[in-house]
Coordinates of C-alpha atoms and ligand atoms in Angstrom, one line a residue:
M1 CA -1.4 160.2 -98.5
N2 CA -3.1 162.2 -101.2
I3 CA -1.2 164.7 -103.3
L4 CA -3.1 167.1 -105.6
A5 CA -0.8 168.3 -108.4
I6 CA -1.2 171.1 -111.0
D7 CA 0.7 171.9 -114.1
T8 CA 0.1 175.0 -116.2
S9 CA 3.6 175.4 -117.5
C10 CA 2.7 175.7 -121.2
D11 CA -0.3 174.8 -123.3
E12 CA -1.9 172.1 -121.2
T13 CA -4.0 172.6 -118.1
S14 CA -3.5 169.5 -116.0
V15 CA -4.6 168.3 -112.6
S16 CA -3.8 165.0 -111.0
V17 CA -4.4 163.1 -107.8
L18 CA -1.7 160.7 -106.5
T19 CA -2.7 158.4 -103.6
N20 CA 0.4 156.9 -102.0
T21 CA 2.2 155.8 -105.2
S22 CA -0.8 155.2 -107.4
I23 CA -2.1 157.7 -109.9
K24 CA -5.8 158.1 -109.4
S25 CA -6.4 160.7 -112.0
N26 CA -4.4 162.7 -114.6
E27 CA -6.8 165.1 -116.3
I28 CA -5.3 167.1 -119.2
S29 CA -7.1 169.9 -121.1
S30 CA -5.1 170.6 -124.2
Q31 CA -5.0 174.0 -125.9
V32 CA -3.7 172.7 -129.2
K33 CA -6.8 173.8 -131.1
I34 CA -6.3 177.4 -129.8
H35 CA -2.7 177.7 -130.8
K36 CA -2.8 175.7 -134.0
A37 CA -3.9 178.7 -136.0
W38 CA -0.8 180.6 -134.9
G39 CA 1.6 177.7 -135.6
G40 CA 2.9 177.8 -132.0
V41 CA 2.0 178.7 -128.4
V42 CA 0.7 182.2 -127.8
P43 CA 1.4 183.0 -124.1
T44 CA -1.5 185.4 -123.6
L45 CA -4.0 182.9 -125.1
A46 CA -2.4 180.1 -123.0
K47 CA -2.9 182.2 -119.8
R48 CA -6.5 182.9 -120.6
A49 CA -7.3 179.2 -121.4
H50 CA -5.7 178.1 -118.2
Q51 CA -7.8 180.6 -116.2
Q52 CA -11.0 179.4 -118.0
N53 CA -10.3 175.7 -117.8
F54 CA -8.8 175.3 -114.3
D55 CA -11.9 174.8 -112.2
T56 CA -13.4 172.2 -114.6
V57 CA -10.1 170.2 -114.9
L58 CA -9.7 170.3 -111.1
K59 CA -13.3 169.0 -110.6
K60 CA -12.8 166.2 -113.1
A61 CA -9.5 165.1 -111.5
L62 CA -11.1 165.0 -108.0
T63 CA -14.2 163.2 -109.2
K64 CA -12.2 160.6 -111.2
A65 CA -10.0 160.0 -108.2
N66 CA -13.0 159.7 -106.0
V67 CA -11.7 162.2 -103.4
S68 CA -12.7 165.6 -102.2
L69 CA -10.5 168.6 -101.4
K70 CA -10.6 167.8 -97.7
D71 CA -9.0 164.4 -98.4
I72 CA -5.9 166.1 -99.9
D73 CA -2.7 166.2 -97.7
F74 CA -0.4 168.2 -100.0
I75 CA -0.8 170.5 -102.9
A76 CA 1.9 170.5 -105.6
V77 CA 2.5 172.9 -108.5
T78 CA 5.0 173.4 -111.2
K79 CA 7.2 176.4 -110.3
G80 CA 9.1 176.2 -113.7
P81 CA 10.6 176.0 -116.2
G82 CA 7.8 177.2 -118.5
L83 CA 5.9 180.3 -119.8
A84 CA 5.9 182.9 -117.0
I85 CA 2.3 184.0 -117.4
A86 CA 1.1 180.4 -117.8
L87 CA 3.0 179.2 -114.7
E88 CA 1.5 182.1 -112.7
V89 CA -2.1 180.9 -113.2
G90 CA -1.4 177.5 -111.6
I91 CA 0.7 178.9 -108.8
A92 CA -1.9 181.5 -107.9
K93 CA -4.7 178.9 -107.9
V94 CA -2.6 176.5 -105.7
I95 CA -1.7 179.2 -103.2
Q96 CA -5.3 180.1 -102.8
L97 CA -6.4 176.5 -102.4
S98 CA -3.6 175.9 -99.8
K99 CA -4.8 178.9 -97.8
D100 CA -8.5 177.8 -98.0
L101 CA -7.7 174.2 -97.1
H102 CA -4.8 174.9 -94.7
K103 CA -2.7 172.4 -96.6
P104 CA 1.1 172.5 -97.2
L105 CA 2.6 173.1 -100.6
L106 CA 5.3 171.5 -102.8
A107 CA 6.9 173.5 -105.6
V108 CA 8.1 171.2 -108.3
N109 CA 10.6 171.5 -111.2
H110 CA 8.7 170.5 -114.4
L111 CA 11.9 168.7 -115.8
E112 CA 12.1 166.5 -112.7
G113 CA 8.5 165.6 -113.4
H114 CA 9.4 164.5 -117.0
I115 CA 12.3 162.4 -115.7
L116 CA 10.1 160.6 -113.1
S117 CA 7.0 160.3 -115.3
F118 CA 7.8 156.6 -116.0
L119 CA 6.8 155.9 -112.4
G120 CA 3.3 156.7 -113.4
N121 CA 3.2 153.4 -115.3
K122 CA 2.3 151.5 -112.1
A123 CA 2.3 151.9 -108.4
W124 CA 5.8 151.3 -106.8
E125 CA 7.3 150.5 -103.5
D126 CA 10.3 152.6 -102.5
K127 CA 12.5 149.5 -102.2
D128 CA 11.8 148.8 -105.9
L129 CA 13.6 152.0 -106.9
E130 CA 17.0 151.3 -105.4
P131 CA 18.2 148.9 -108.2
L132 CA 17.5 151.6 -110.8
F133 CA 20.2 154.0 -109.8
P134 CA 22.6 155.4 -110.7
A135 CA 20.9 156.1 -114.1
V136 CA 21.3 158.2 -117.2
G137 CA 18.1 160.2 -117.7
V138 CA 17.0 162.0 -120.8
V139 CA 14.4 164.8 -121.1
L140 CA 13.1 165.1 -124.6
S141 CA 10.5 167.7 -124.9
G142 CA 9.4 170.7 -126.9
G143 CA 11.5 173.1 -124.9
H144 CA 14.3 170.9 -123.5
T145 CA 16.8 168.3 -124.5
L146 CA 19.0 167.2 -121.5
I147 CA 21.1 164.2 -120.8
L148 CA 21.6 163.8 -117.0
Y149 CA 23.5 161.6 -114.6
I150 CA 21.1 160.7 -111.8
P151 CA 22.9 159.0 -108.8
N152 CA 19.5 159.0 -107.0
I153 CA 16.1 160.6 -107.3
G154 CA 16.5 164.3 -106.4
E155 CA 20.2 164.5 -107.7
Y156 CA 20.6 165.6 -111.3
H157 CA 23.9 166.3 -112.9
L158 CA 24.1 167.6 -116.5
I159 CA 26.1 165.5 -118.9
G160 CA 24.9 167.1 -122.1
Q161 CA 22.2 169.4 -123.5
T162 CA 21.1 170.9 -126.8
L163 CA 23.2 173.9 -127.8
D164 CA 20.2 175.4 -129.8
D165 CA 16.8 173.9 -130.5
A166 CA 15.2 171.2 -128.4
M167 CA 14.5 167.9 -130.2
G168 CA 10.7 168.4 -130.1
E169 CA 11.1 171.9 -131.4
A170 CA 13.2 170.6 -134.3
Y171 CA 10.4 168.1 -135.1
D172 CA 7.9 170.9 -135.0
K173 CA 9.9 173.3 -137.1
V174 CA 10.7 170.7 -139.8
G175 CA 7.1 169.6 -139.7
R176 CA 6.0 173.2 -140.3
M177 CA 8.3 173.5 -143.3
L178 CA 6.5 170.4 -144.6
S179 CA 3.1 172.0 -143.9
L180 CA 2.3 169.2 -141.4
G181 CA 0.5 171.5 -138.9
Y182 CA 1.2 171.9 -135.1
P183 CA 2.5 170.3 -133.1
A184 CA 4.1 168.4 -135.9
G185 CA 6.2 165.8 -134.0
P186 CA 3.6 163.0 -134.1
I187 CA 2.8 163.7 -137.8
V188 CA 6.4 163.7 -138.8
E189 CA 6.7 160.3 -137.1
E190 CA 3.6 159.1 -139.0
M191 CA 4.8 160.4 -142.3
A192 CA 8.2 158.8 -141.8
T193 CA 6.6 155.4 -141.7
K194 CA 5.7 155.9 -145.4
G195 CA 9.1 157.1 -146.4
I196 CA 11.6 155.2 -148.6
L197 CA 14.7 154.5 -146.7
N198 CA 17.8 156.4 -147.9
K199 CA 15.9 158.1 -150.7
Y200 CA 17.4 161.2 -149.0
T201 CA 19.9 161.4 -146.2
L202 CA 20.5 164.3 -143.9
P203 CA 23.8 164.9 -141.9
V204 CA 24.0 163.6 -138.4
P205 CA 24.8 166.7 -136.2
L206 CA 28.0 167.0 -134.2
H207 CA 29.1 163.5 -135.4
A208 CA 32.8 164.1 -134.7
S209 CA 32.3 165.9 -131.4
K210 CA 33.4 164.1 -128.3
T211 CA 30.9 165.7 -125.9
A212 CA 27.4 164.6 -125.1
D213 CA 26.0 168.0 -126.2
L214 CA 23.4 168.0 -128.9
S215 CA 22.4 170.4 -131.7
F216 CA 19.4 170.4 -134.0
S217 CA 19.6 173.8 -135.8
G218 CA 22.0 172.6 -138.5
L219 CA 19.9 169.6 -139.2
K220 CA 16.8 171.9 -139.5
T221 CA 18.7 174.1 -142.0
A222 CA 19.8 171.0 -144.0
A223 CA 16.1 169.8 -144.1
S224 CA 15.1 173.2 -145.3
R225 CA 17.6 173.1 -148.2
L226 CA 16.5 169.6 -149.1
I227 CA 12.8 170.8 -149.2
D228 CA 13.8 173.8 -151.4
S229 CA 15.7 171.6 -153.8
C230 CA 12.8 169.2 -154.1
I231 CA 10.4 172.1 -154.8
K232 CA 12.8 173.6 -157.4
A233 CA 13.1 170.3 -159.2
Q234 CA 9.3 169.5 -159.3
D235 CA 7.5 172.7 -158.5
I236 CA 5.6 171.0 -155.7
L237 CA 6.3 168.8 -152.8
S238 CA 4.6 165.4 -153.3
Q239 CA 3.2 163.4 -150.4
Q240 CA 6.0 160.9 -151.1
D241 CA 8.7 163.6 -150.8
I242 CA 7.2 164.7 -147.5
A243 CA 7.4 161.1 -146.3
D244 CA 10.9 160.6 -147.5
I245 CA 12.1 163.9 -146.0
S246 CA 10.4 163.1 -142.7
L247 CA 12.2 159.8 -142.6
A248 CA 15.6 161.3 -143.5
F249 CA 15.1 163.9 -140.7
E250 CA 13.9 161.3 -138.1
N251 CA 16.8 159.0 -138.9
A252 CA 19.4 161.8 -138.5
A253 CA 17.8 163.2 -135.3
I254 CA 17.5 159.8 -133.6
T255 CA 21.0 158.7 -134.7
H256 CA 22.3 162.0 -133.2
L257 CA 20.6 161.3 -129.9
T258 CA 21.8 157.7 -129.8
E259 CA 25.4 158.8 -130.5
K260 CA 25.3 161.3 -127.7
M261 CA 23.8 158.7 -125.4
R262 CA 26.6 156.4 -126.2
I263 CA 29.1 159.1 -125.1
A264 CA 27.1 159.6 -121.9
L265 CA 27.2 155.9 -121.1
R266 CA 31.0 155.9 -121.7
L267 CA 31.3 158.8 -119.1
K268 CA 29.2 157.3 -116.4
E269 CA 28.7 153.8 -115.1
V270 CA 24.9 153.3 -114.5
R271 CA 22.2 150.7 -114.1
S272 CA 19.5 152.1 -116.2
I273 CA 18.4 154.5 -118.9
I274 CA 15.3 156.6 -118.1
I275 CA 13.5 158.8 -120.6
G276 CA 10.7 161.3 -120.4
G277 CA 9.1 164.2 -122.3
G278 CA 6.8 164.5 -125.3
V279 CA 9.3 163.1 -127.9
C280 CA 9.3 159.8 -125.9
A281 CA 5.9 159.1 -127.4
N282 CA 7.9 158.5 -130.6
K283 CA 8.2 154.7 -131.2
N284 CA 11.5 154.9 -133.0
V285 CA 13.1 157.0 -130.2
R286 CA 12.0 154.3 -127.8
K287 CA 13.1 151.5 -130.0
K288 CA 16.6 152.9 -130.5
L289 CA 17.2 153.8 -126.9
R290 CA 15.8 150.5 -125.7
A291 CA 18.3 148.7 -128.1
L292 CA 21.1 150.9 -126.7
A293 CA 20.1 149.9 -123.1
K294 CA 20.1 146.2 -124.1
E295 CA 23.5 146.5 -125.7
H296 CA 24.9 147.9 -122.5
N297 CA 23.0 145.4 -120.3
L298 CA 20.9 148.2 -118.7
Q299 CA 17.3 148.5 -117.7
F300 CA 15.2 150.8 -119.7
F301 CA 12.3 152.9 -118.4
F302 CA 9.9 155.2 -120.2
P303 CA 6.4 156.6 -119.7
K304 CA 4.2 154.0 -121.4
K305 CA 1.0 156.1 -121.9
R306 CA 1.1 159.2 -124.2
N307 CA -0.5 161.3 -121.4
L308 CA 2.5 160.6 -119.2
C309 CA 5.0 161.6 -122.0
V310 CA 3.4 165.0 -122.8
D311 CA 2.9 167.7 -120.2
N312 CA 0.8 166.4 -117.4
A313 CA 0.2 166.8 -113.7
A314 CA 0.7 163.2 -112.7
M315 CA 4.5 163.6 -113.2
I316 CA 4.4 166.7 -111.0
A317 CA 2.6 164.7 -108.3
I318 CA 5.3 162.0 -108.5
A319 CA 8.1 164.5 -108.2
A320 CA 6.2 166.1 -105.3
Y321 CA 6.0 162.7 -103.6
F322 CA 9.8 162.5 -103.4
K323 CA 10.1 166.2 -102.4
E324 CA 7.8 165.5 -99.5
K325 CA 10.1 162.6 -98.5
R326 CA 13.1 164.9 -98.7
G327 CA 11.3 167.3 -96.4
E328 CA 11.1 170.1 -99.0
V329 CA 7.6 171.1 -97.9
L330 CA 6.3 174.7 -97.8
A331 CA 3.8 175.9 -95.2
S332 CA 0.2 176.6 -96.3
G333 CA -0.1 179.9 -98.2
T334 CA 3.7 180.3 -98.8
V335 CA 4.3 182.6 -101.8
I336 CA 5.9 180.6 -104.7
E337 CA 7.7 182.7 -107.3
R338 CA 7.5 181.3 -110.8
E339 CA 10.9 180.5 -112.4
P340 CA 10.6 180.4 -116.2
N341 CA 14.2 179.1 -116.5
F342 CA 14.2 177.0 -113.4
P343 CA 17.4 174.8 -113.8
L344 CA 17.3 171.1 -112.8
S345 CA 20.9 170.2 -112.9
L346 CA 23.3 170.8 -110.0
L347 CA 26.2 170.5 -112.5
Ligands
KG4_1 O1 6.9 167.4 -123.1 P1 6.0 168.1 -124.0 O2 4.5 167.8 -124.1 O3 6.0 169.6 -123.8 C1 7.2 170.4 -123.3 O4 7.5 170.3 -122.1 O5 7.8 171.0 -124.2 O6 6.6 167.9 -125.5 C2 6.0 168.4 -126.6 C3 6.9 168.1 -127.8 C4 6.4 168.8 -129.1 O7 7.5 169.4 -129.7 C5 5.9 167.6 -129.9 O8 6.0 167.8 -131.3 C6 6.8 166.5 -129.4 O9 6.9 166.7 -128.1 N1 6.3 165.2 -129.8 C7 6.8 164.3 -130.6 C8 5.9 163.2 -130.7 N2 4.9 163.4 -129.8 C9 5.1 164.7 -129.3 N3 7.9 164.4 -131.3 C10 8.2 163.3 -132.1 N4 7.5 162.2 -132.2 C11 6.3 162.1 -131.5 N5 5.5 161.0 -131.7
ZN2 ZN1 7.1 169.5 -120.6

């Protein structure tokens, strides 16, 4: 079975081919260069770039997978959440393709894709998956921070979520305050490796709260105050200050996540921790959550390649594979409405 999947939810145009349970291609055309100048994603520019790049990315994905369009059995697309006018590009392309090829469609939730992206590490057999569940799943991206209880693939119950900024967004905003460019997450991580431990400390958010909800806006404000006080004292921010502040921010943010995961694990008895989303590319995030899993005798799963952490179509193909198994298939040419706030959790 070949699934062709498309994601145009934000600033990456991505097309993937999944053959049975093996990813044959996962092409990503990043728009970072276009949006960099604006310090964030500009929806109209994202839409235009998706339109311009789509055919090339599709062609590359098919060539790499060594398949042609007639070999495709199902066509999957991200329905949401994401930027409305960016989602629309992928959805329109997919509906047209499905009409032309008379192939059925699968409409996927982008967040389910992030959660299942670890399955892109290697081909699986369905029987391998049973021992993983129930699991606690974490989505850590630029737009979402969710902690979920997952009894089984396809069932997602919200345990906690950010009350304000997403974790990736907080990395990006603090990075921007430190003039580290866009997206700043990976650069903050890199700078933090050069920081002096405990030169500065920032408060761990919601430390006393007993829920698994998260918050990053107070930490962001505390980082901003620290930056201002450093500038006041020395007129400029030295490279060492930037490194020290990056480390202080990263430590507080990851400690916060780990504390909330501890609460989640107290609430639910599970067999594994699964993480997904752009922030999972961060080595310290992985390290701390892996240690937490070990401490609780749980298995730990994460997308190993960077292109499975960030937005990509392979994760959409994987989520689509399970949708097909659940019978959630749409007839060729069915109109799919984009859902910019498409929820994942059943609550
Ligand atoms: O999952 P993703 O590609 O897009 C969304 O669905 O939002 O996540 C992008 C986010 C950005 O905020 C980016 O700064 C962050 O992931 N990110 C990181 C790292 N790599 C990407 N944050 C911290 N450390 C990293 N190494
Ligand atoms: Zn994403």
